Coordinates of C-alpha atoms in Angstrom, one line a residue:
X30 CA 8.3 78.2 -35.7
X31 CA 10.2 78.0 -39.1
X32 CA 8.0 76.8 -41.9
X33 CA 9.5 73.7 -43.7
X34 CA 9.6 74.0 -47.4
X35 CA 7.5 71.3 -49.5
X36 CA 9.0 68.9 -52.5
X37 CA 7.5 71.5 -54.9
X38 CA 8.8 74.2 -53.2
X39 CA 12.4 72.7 -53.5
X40 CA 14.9 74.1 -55.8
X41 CA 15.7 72.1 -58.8
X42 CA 19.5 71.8 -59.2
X43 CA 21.0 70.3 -62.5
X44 CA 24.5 69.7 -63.6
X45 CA 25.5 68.9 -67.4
X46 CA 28.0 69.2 -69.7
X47 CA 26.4 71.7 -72.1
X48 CA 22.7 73.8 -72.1
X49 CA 21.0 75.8 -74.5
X50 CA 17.7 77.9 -74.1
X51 CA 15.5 76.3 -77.0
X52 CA 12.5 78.9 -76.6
X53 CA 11.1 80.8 -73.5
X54 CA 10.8 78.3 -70.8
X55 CA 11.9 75.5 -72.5
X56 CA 15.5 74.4 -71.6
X57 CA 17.8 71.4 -72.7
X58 CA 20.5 69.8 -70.7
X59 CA 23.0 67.4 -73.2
X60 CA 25.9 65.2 -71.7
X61 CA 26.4 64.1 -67.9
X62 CA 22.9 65.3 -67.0
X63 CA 22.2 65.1 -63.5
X64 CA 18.5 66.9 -62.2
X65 CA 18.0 67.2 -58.3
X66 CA 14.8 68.0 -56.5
X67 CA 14.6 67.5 -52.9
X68 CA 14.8 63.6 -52.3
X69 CA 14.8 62.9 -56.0
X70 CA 17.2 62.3 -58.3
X71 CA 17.2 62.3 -62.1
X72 CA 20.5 61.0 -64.5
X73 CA 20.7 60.5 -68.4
X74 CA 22.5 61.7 -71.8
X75 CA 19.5 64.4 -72.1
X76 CA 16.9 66.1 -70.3
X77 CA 14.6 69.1 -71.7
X78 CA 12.5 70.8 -68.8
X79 CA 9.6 73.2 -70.2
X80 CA 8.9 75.6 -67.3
X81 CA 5.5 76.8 -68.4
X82 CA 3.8 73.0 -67.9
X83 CA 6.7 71.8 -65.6
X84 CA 7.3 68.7 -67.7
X85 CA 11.1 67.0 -67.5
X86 CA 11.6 64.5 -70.6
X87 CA 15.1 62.2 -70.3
X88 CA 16.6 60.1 -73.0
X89 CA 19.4 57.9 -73.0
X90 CA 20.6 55.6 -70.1
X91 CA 18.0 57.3 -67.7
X92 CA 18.1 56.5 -64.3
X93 CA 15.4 57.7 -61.8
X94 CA 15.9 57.3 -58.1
X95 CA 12.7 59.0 -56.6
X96 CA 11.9 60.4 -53.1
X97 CA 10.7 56.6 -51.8
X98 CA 14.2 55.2 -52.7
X99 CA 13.0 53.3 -55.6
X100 CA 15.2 53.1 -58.6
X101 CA 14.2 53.3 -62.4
X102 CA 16.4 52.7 -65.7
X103 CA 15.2 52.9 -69.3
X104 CA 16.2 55.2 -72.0
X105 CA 13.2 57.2 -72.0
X106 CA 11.3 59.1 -69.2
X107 CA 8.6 61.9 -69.1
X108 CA 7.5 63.5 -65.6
X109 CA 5.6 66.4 -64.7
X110 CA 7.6 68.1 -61.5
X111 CA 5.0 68.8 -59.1
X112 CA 2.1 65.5 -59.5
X113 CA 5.0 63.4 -60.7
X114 CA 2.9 62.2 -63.0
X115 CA 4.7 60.3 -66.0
X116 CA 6.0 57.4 -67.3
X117 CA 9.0 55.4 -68.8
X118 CA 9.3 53.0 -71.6
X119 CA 11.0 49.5 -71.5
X120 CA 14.0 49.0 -68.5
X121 CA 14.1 47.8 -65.3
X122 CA 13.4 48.9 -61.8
X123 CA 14.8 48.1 -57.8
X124 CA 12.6 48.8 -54.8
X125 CA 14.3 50.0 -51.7
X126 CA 11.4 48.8 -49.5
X127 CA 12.5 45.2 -50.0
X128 CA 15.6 44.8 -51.9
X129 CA 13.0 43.7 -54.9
X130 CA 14.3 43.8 -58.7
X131 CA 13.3 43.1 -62.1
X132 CA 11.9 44.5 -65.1
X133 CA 9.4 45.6 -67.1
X134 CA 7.9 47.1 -70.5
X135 CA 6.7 50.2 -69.1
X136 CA 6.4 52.0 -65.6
X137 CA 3.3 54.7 -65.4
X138 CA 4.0 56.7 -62.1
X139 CA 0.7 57.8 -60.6
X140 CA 1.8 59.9 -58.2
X141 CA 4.9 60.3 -55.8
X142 CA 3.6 56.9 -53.7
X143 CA 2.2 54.5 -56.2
X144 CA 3.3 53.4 -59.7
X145 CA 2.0 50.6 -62.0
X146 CA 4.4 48.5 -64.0
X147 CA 3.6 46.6 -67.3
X148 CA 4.4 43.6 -68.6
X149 CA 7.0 42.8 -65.4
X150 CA 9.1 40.6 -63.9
X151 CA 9.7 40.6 -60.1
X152 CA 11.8 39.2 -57.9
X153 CA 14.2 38.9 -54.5
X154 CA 17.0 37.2 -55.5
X155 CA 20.2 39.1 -55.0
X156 CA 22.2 40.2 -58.5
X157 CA 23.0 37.9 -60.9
X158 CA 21.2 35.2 -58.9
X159 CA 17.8 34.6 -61.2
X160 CA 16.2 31.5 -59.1
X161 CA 12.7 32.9 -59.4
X162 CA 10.6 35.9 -60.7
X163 CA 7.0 36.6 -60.2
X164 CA 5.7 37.5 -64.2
X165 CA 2.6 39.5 -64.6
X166 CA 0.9 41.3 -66.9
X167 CA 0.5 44.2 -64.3
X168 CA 2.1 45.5 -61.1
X169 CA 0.4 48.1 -58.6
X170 CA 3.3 49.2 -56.5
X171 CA 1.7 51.5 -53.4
X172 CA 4.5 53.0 -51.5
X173 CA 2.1 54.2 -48.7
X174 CA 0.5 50.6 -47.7
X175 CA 3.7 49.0 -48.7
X176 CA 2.0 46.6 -50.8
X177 CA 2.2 45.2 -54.5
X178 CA -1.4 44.2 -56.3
X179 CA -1.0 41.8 -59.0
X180 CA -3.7 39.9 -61.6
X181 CA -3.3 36.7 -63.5
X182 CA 0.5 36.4 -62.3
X183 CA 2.5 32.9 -62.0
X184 CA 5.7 32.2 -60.6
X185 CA 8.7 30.3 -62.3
X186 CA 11.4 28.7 -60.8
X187 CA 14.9 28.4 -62.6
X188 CA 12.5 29.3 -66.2
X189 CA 9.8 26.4 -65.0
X190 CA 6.1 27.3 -64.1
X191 CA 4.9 26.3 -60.5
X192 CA 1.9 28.4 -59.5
X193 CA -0.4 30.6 -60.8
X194 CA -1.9 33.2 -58.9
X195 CA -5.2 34.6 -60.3
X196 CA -5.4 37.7 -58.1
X197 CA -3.3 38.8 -54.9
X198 CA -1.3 41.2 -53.3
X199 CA 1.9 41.0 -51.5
X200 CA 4.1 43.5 -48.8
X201 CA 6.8 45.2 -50.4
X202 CA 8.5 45.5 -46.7
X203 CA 9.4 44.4 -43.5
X204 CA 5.7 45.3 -42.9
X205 CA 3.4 42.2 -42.2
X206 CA -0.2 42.0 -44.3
X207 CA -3.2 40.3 -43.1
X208 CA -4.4 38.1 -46.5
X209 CA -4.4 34.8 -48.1
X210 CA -1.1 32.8 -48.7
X211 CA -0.2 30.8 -51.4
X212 CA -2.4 27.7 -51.5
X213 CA -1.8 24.2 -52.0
X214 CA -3.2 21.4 -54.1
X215 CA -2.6 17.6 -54.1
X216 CA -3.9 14.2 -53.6
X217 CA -3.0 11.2 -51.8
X218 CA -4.9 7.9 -51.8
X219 CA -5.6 8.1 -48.3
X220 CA -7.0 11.1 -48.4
X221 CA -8.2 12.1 -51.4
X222 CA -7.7 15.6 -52.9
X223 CA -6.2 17.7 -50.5
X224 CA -6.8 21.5 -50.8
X225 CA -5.3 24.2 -47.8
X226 CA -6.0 27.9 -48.1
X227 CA -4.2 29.6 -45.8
X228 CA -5.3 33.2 -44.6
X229 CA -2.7 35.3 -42.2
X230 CA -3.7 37.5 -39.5
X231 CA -1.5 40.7 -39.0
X232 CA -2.9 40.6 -35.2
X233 CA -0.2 42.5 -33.8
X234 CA 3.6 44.2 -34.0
X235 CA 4.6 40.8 -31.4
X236 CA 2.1 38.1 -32.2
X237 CA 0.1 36.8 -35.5
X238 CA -1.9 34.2 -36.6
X239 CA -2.5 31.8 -39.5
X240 CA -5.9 30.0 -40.0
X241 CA -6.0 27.2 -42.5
X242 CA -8.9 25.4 -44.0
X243 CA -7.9 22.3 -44.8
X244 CA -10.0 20.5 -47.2
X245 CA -9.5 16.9 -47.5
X246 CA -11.8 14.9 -49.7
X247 CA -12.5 11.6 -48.6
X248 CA -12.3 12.8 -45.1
X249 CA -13.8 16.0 -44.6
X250 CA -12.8 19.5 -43.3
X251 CA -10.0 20.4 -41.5
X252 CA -9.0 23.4 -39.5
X253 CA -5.5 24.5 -38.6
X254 CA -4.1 27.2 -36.5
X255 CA -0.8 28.5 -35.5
X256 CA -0.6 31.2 -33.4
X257 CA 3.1 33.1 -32.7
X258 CA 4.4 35.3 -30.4
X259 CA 7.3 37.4 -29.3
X260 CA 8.3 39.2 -26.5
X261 CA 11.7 41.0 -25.2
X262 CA 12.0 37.7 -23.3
X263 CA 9.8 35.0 -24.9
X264 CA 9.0 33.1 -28.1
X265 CA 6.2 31.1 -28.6
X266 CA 4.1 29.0 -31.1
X267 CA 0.8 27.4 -30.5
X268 CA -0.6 24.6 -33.2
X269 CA -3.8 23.6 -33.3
X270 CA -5.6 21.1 -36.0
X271 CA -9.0 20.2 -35.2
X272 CA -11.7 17.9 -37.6
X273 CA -15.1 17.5 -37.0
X274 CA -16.0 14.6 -38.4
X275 CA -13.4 12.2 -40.0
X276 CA -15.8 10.7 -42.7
X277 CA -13.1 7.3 -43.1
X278 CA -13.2 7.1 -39.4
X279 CA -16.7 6.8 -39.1
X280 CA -17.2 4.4 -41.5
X281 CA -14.3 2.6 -40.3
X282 CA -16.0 2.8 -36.8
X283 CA -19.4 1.5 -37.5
X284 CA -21.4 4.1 -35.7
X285 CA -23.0 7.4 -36.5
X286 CA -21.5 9.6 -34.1
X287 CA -18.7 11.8 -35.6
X288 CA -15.3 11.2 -35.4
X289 CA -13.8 14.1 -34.5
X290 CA -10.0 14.2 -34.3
X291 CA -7.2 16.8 -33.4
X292 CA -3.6 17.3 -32.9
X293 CA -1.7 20.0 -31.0
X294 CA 2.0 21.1 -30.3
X295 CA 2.9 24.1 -28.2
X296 CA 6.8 25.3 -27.5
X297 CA 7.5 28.1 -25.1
X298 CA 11.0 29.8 -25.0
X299 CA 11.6 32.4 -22.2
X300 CA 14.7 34.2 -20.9
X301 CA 14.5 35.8 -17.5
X302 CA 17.7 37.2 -17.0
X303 CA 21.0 36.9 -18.5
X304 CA 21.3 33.4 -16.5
X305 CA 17.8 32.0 -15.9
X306 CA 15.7 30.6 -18.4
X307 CA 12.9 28.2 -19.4
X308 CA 11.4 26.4 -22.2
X309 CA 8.2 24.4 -23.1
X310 CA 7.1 21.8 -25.2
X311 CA 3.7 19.6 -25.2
X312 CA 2.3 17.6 -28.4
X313 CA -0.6 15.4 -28.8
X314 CA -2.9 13.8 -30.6
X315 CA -6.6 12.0 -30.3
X316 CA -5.3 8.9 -31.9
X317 CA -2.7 6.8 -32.3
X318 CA -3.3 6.8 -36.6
X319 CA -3.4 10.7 -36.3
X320 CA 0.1 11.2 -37.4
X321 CA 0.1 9.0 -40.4
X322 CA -2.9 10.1 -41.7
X323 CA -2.2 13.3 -41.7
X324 CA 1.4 14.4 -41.5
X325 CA 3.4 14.7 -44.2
X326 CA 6.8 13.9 -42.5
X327 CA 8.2 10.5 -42.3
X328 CA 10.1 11.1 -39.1
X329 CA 6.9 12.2 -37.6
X330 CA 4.6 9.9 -38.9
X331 CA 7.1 6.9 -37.2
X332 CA 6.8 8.2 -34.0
X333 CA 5.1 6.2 -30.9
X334 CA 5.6 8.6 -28.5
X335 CA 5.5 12.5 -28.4
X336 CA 7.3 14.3 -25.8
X337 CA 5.6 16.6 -23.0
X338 CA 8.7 18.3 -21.8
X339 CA 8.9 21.7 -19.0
X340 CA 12.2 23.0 -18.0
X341 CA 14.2 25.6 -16.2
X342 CA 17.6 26.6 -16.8
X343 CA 20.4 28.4 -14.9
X344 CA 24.0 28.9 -16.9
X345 CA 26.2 30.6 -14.5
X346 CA 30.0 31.3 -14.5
X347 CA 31.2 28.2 -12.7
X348 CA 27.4 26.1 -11.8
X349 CA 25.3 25.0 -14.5
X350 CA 21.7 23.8 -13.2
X351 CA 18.6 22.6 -15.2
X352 CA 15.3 21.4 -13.4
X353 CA 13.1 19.1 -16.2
X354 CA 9.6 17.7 -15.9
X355 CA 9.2 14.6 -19.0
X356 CA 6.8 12.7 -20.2
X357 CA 5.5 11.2 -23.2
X358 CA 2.1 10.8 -24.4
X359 CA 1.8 7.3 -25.9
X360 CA 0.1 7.2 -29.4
X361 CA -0.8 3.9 -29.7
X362 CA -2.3 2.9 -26.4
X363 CA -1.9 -1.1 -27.5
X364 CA 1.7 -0.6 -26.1
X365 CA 2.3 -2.3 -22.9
X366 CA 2.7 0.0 -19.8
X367 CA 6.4 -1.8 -19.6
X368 CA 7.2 -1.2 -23.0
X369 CA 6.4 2.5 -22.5
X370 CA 9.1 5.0 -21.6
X371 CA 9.7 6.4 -18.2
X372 CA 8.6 9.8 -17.2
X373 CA 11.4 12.1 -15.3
X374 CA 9.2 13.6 -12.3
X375 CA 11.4 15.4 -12.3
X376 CA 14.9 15.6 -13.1
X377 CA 17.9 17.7 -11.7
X378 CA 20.9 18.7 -12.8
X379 CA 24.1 20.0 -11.3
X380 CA 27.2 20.5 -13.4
X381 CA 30.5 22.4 -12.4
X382 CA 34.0 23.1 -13.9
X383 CA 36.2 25.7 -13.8
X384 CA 38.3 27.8 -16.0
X385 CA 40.9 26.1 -18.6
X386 CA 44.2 27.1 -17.3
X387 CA 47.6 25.7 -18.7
X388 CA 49.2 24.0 -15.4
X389 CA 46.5 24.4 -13.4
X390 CA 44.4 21.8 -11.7
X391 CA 40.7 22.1 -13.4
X392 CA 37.9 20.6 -11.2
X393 CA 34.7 19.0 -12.8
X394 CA 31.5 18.2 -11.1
X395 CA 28.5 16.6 -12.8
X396 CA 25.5 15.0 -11.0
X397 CA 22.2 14.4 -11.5
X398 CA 18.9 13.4 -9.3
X399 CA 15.6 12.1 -11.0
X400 CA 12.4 10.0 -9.9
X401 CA 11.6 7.6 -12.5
X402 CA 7.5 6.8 -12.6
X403 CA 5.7 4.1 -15.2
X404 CA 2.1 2.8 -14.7
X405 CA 1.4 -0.8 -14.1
X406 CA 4.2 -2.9 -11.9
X407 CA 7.1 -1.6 -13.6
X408 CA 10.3 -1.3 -11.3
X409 CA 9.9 2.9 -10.5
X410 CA 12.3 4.8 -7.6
X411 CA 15.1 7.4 -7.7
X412 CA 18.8 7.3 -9.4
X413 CA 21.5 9.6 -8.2
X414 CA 24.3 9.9 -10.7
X415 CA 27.8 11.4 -9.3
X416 CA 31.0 12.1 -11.6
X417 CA 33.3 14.0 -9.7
X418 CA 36.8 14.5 -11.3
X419 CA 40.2 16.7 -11.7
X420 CA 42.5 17.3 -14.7
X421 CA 45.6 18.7 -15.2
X422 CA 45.9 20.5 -18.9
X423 CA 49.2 21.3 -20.3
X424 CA 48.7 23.7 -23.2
X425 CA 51.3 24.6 -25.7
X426 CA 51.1 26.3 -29.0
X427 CA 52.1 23.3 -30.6
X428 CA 50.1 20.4 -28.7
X429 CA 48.4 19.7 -25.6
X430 CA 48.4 16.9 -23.3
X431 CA 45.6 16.2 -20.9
X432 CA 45.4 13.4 -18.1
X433 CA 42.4 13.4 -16.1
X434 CA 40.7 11.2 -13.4
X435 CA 37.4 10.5 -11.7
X436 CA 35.2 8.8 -10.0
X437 CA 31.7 8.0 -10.8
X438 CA 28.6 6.5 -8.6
X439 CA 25.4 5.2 -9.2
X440 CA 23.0 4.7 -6.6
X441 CA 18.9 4.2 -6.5
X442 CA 15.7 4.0 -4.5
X443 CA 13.5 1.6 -5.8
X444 CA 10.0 0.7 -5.3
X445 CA 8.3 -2.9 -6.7
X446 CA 11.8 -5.1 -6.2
X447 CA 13.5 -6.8 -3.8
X448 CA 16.7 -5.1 -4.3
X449 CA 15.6 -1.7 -3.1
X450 CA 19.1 0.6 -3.0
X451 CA 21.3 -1.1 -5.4
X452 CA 24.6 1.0 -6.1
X453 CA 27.9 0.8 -8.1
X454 CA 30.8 3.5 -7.7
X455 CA 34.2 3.1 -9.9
X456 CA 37.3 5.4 -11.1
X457 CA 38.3 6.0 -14.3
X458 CA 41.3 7.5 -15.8
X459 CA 41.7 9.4 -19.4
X460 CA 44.8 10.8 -21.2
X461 CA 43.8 13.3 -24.3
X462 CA 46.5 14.4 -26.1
X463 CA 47.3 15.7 -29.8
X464 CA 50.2 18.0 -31.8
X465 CA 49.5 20.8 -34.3
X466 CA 51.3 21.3 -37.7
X467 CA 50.8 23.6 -40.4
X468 CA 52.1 24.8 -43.8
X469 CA 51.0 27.8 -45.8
X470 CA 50.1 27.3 -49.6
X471 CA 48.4 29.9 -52.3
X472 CA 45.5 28.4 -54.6
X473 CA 44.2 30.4 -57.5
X474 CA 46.1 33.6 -56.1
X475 CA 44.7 33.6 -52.3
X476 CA 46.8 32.5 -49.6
X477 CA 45.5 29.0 -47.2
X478 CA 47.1 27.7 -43.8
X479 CA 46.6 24.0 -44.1
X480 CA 46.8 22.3 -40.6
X481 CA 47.8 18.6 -39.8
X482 CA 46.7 17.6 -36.1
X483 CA 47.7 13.5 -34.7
X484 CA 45.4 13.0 -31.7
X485 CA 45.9 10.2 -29.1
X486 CA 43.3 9.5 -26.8
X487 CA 43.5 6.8 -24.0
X488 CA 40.5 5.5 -21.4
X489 CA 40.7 3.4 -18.5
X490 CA 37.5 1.9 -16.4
X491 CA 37.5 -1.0 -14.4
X492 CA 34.7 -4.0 -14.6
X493 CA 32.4 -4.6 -12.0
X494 CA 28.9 -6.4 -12.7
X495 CA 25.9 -4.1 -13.5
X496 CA 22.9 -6.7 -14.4
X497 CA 21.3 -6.3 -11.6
X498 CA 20.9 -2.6 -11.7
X499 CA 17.7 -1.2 -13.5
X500 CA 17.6 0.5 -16.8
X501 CA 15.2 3.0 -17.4
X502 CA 16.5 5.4 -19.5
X503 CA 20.0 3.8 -21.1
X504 CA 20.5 2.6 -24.6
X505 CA 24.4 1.0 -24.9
X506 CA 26.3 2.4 -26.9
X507 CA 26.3 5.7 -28.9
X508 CA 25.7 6.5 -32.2
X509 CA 29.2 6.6 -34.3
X510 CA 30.3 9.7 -34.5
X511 CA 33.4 11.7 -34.7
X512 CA 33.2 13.3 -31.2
X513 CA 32.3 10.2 -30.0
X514 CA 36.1 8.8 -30.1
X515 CA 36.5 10.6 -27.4
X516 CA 34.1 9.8 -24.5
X517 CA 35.2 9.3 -21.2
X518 CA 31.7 7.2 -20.7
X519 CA 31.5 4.2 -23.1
X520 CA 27.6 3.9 -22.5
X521 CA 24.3 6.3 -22.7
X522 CA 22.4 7.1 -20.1
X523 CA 23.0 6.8 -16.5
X524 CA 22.2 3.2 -15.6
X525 CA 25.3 1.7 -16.3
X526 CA 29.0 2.5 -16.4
X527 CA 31.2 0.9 -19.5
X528 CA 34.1 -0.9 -18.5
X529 CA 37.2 0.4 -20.8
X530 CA 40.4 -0.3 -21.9
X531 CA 40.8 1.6 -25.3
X532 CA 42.9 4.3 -27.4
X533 CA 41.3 6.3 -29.9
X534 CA 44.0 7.4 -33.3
X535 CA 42.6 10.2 -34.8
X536 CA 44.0 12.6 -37.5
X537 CA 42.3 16.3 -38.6
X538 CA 43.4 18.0 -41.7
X539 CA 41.5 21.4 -42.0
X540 CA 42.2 24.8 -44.5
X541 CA 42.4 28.4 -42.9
X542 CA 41.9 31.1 -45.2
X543 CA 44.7 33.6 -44.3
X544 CA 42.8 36.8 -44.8
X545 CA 40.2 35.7 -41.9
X546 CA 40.7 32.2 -40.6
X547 CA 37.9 31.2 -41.3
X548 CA 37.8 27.2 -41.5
X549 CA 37.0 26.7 -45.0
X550 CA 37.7 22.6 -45.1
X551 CA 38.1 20.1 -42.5
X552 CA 38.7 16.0 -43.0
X553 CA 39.0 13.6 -40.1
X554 CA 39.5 9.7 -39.2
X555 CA 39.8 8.2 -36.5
X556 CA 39.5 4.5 -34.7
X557 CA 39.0 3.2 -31.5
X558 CA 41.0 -0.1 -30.8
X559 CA 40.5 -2.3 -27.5
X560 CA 42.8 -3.9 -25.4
X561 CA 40.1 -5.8 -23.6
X562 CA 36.6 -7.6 -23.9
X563 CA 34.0 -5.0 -22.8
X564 CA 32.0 -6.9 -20.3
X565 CA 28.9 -4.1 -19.4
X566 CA 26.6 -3.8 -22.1
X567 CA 23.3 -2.9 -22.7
X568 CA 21.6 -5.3 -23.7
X569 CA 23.6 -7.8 -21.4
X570 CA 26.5 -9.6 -22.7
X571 CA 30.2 -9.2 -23.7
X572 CA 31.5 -7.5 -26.7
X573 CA 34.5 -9.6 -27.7
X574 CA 34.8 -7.1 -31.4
X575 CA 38.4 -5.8 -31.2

């Protein structure tokens, strides 16, 4: 076979505007330089090469882009050809490995895969966009490993100190490194100093790990895991926090014996084929203080119950169905059973509708089938929920007008009542409809569509009394919300179903850039007024609020 030639066995190719032979061996280049070797690439005003010792010197706007990508300027530059061996005075430097920049006092190449940098600023921020920069006295840059060492290094953010880092490296890649991550300090007067120290583990292309000792100082020692993984058809994370002995706890408690506490989440993502999937989620914890003694989000730290949620999913072309298995793990166990949420063992879903056609009839189909279960002598059973209907959409460039009708049913199977198969079936009848106008306009020299779109939306359900009818997962009326305006169900949930008499004004105002069409503004308003008192409510009672 063909022998490949070696980087020192390259040609060197240079290009410049004038050259003279100083001595034997000893050649300079002046104006436009431009020195090729292989992958390398040298640029400046000057460049003298001395052939006996193989040494290239470059002055003025030098610009180095070696074999590993990396790219140097300064306006001075010494190499020797075959070691590449040398170094630059003061410029600044871009790696290819991670799109990293900055700049530095001087650069001392080593050899073609490693190069130290002095007196340097780092960073990832794109161009012109100086959020951060890692300073340090030193940079080892290793091209091989893929990894930058630095010593007695701190970061700023917009010009501020926030962390100083003693001693650590760092990947210079898409390439993941087992090491220590940045740590943490605080305190809190529930826990005293807090101190984490996290350590990653490069386990594996598809799956890694981070251990964290988490040192808490008027409770103890506390050890967190995560564990992550990834698949061609699955994601995952597993979260584990585990202490000991809680030394507040045990106080608290009156007794020797440790307090040992934990907390876990696990979520589970998995696609099967292009129209079957699943997903997973289970949390919990030991206690019901766990949370606010050791989470540091206010949103978590309110919670009373965590989810414990299993499902499967099929999206098809016409039939959507989703199988679910829900619970909740209580966290404070003073909670009455009938205060507690229902558990969905299990829940099933069938939705249909067919393809948006102007002047065609469009079918609809949503149902769903779940067994509620609670503890104690809580009203449990089965709910069927039924919404067949059929609309008609006229579609124009300029508008569209929409009627639609259906039917919906409730029915149950209970257990623990006297009323064992309560039901409630009614129509209802909706009317979208809304107009489209728009105007061009130019702002500072780039062209904008601006769009003005009137929306009128009417919905019509008839009363019929619901109090005797359970609730076990409903929660009246909606948050307010945009979208909301136009609901053809006035209620969440499936227990009850909102009597209406109502049309919803609404006005959109949005800006289209007219290179792309992308949306770049959008303003709404919009207001529901009722013709009629709505009588079904959760809690019970009659809304009289026009």
């Amino acid at each position: 076979p063909k022998r490949v030639a070696t980087t020192e066995e390259l040609p060197t190719h240079v290009r410049a505007n004038e050259v003279n032979t100083v001595q034997e061996g000893l050649s300079e280049f002046i104006g436009n330089v431009e020195m090729t070797r292989g992958q390398s690439r040298l640029r400046a005003d000057q460049v003298t090469y001395d052939g006996g010792t193989d040494i290239t010197e470059a002055r003025g706007n030098v610009v180095l882009d070696n074999e590993t990508g990396d790219s140097y300027r300064t306006q001075y530059l010494t190499m020797h050809g075959e070691t590449r061996r040398g170094h630059a005075t003061a410029g600044s430097y871009a790696l290819s490995s991670n799109d990293a920049r900055g700049d530095m006092q001087r650069a001392d190449f080593l050899d073609r895969d490693h190069a130290k940098l002095t007196q340097v600023r780092y960073t990832t921020c794109p161009a012109g966009q100086d959020d951060w920069f890692l300073i340090a006295p030193e940079i080892k840059i290793d091209n091989v490993e893929e990894i930058a060492t630095v010593h007695n290094a701190r970061v700023e953010f917009k010009g501020v100190p926030i962390s100083y880092l003693p001693r650590g490296s760092f990947s210079i890649s898409d390439k993941r490194k087992s090491g220590f991550l940045t740590p943490s300090f605080g305190y809190a007067s529930q826990n005293g100093f807090d101190i984490t120290a996290p350590y990653y583990f490069n386990l594996a292309p598809n799956y890694d790990a981070t251990v964290t000792p988490h040192v808490l100082g008027l409770r103890g020692l506390q050890l967190q895991n995560e564990f992550r993984y990834l698949t061609r058809q699955s994601s995952g994370r597993l979260e584990l926090d585990f202490m000991p002995d809680d030394r507040i706890r045990e106080r608290e408690s009156f007794t020797t014996r440790p307090a040992s506490r934990y907390g876990g989440k696990y979520t589970h993502a998995h696609t099967f084929n292009p129209l079957w999937s699943g997903n997973v989620d289970l949390r919990g914890v030991s206690d019901k203080d766990y949370l606010n003694d050791f989470s540091i989000d206010l949103g978590t730290t309110s919670l009373t119950h965590l989810p414990q949620n299993t499902e499967l999913n099929y999206l098809g072309p016409l039939w959507n169905f989703s199988a679910r298995l829900n619970d909740h793990q209580t966290v404070d166990k003073t909670i009455p059973l009938e205060s507690r949420p229902y558990a969905r063992l299990p829940q099933l879903l069938l939705s249909a509708n067919t393809t948006t056609e102007s002047e065609r009839l469009q079918y609809h189909f949503s149902s769903e089938l779940v067994r509620f279960h609670r503890g104690g002598a809580s009203v449990t059973g089965n709910r069927l929920n039924l919404m067949p209907a059929v609309s008609y959409p006229m579609l124009r460039s300029y508008g569209f007008f929409i009627p639609k009708i259906g039917l919906r049913h409730i029915g149950y199977n209970l257990s623990n009542t006297t009323n064992t198969s309560p039901s409630v079936t009614l129509p209802f009848l909706s009317v979208d409809s809304g107009l489209y106008f728009d105007r061009d306009f130019t702002w500072v020299e780039r062209g904008y569509t601006q769009t003005l779109e009137p929306r009128l939306y009417y919905l019509h359900a008839p009363y019929t009394p619901q109090d005797h009818l359970p609730n076990f997962d409903s929660g009246g009326a909606p948050g307010i919300s945009f979208p909301g305006l136009f609901r053809d169900q006035r209620l969440d949930g499936g227990d009850r179903i909102g009597d209406a008499n109502q049309v919803t004004l609404a006005l959109t105002s949005r800006v289209l850039d007219a290179e792309d069409g992308a949306e770049r503004l959008r303003g709404s308003i919009g207001r529901i007024y009722y013709f009629a008192d709505r009588r079904v409510n959760l809690p019970a009672g009659t809304t009289t609020d026009r």
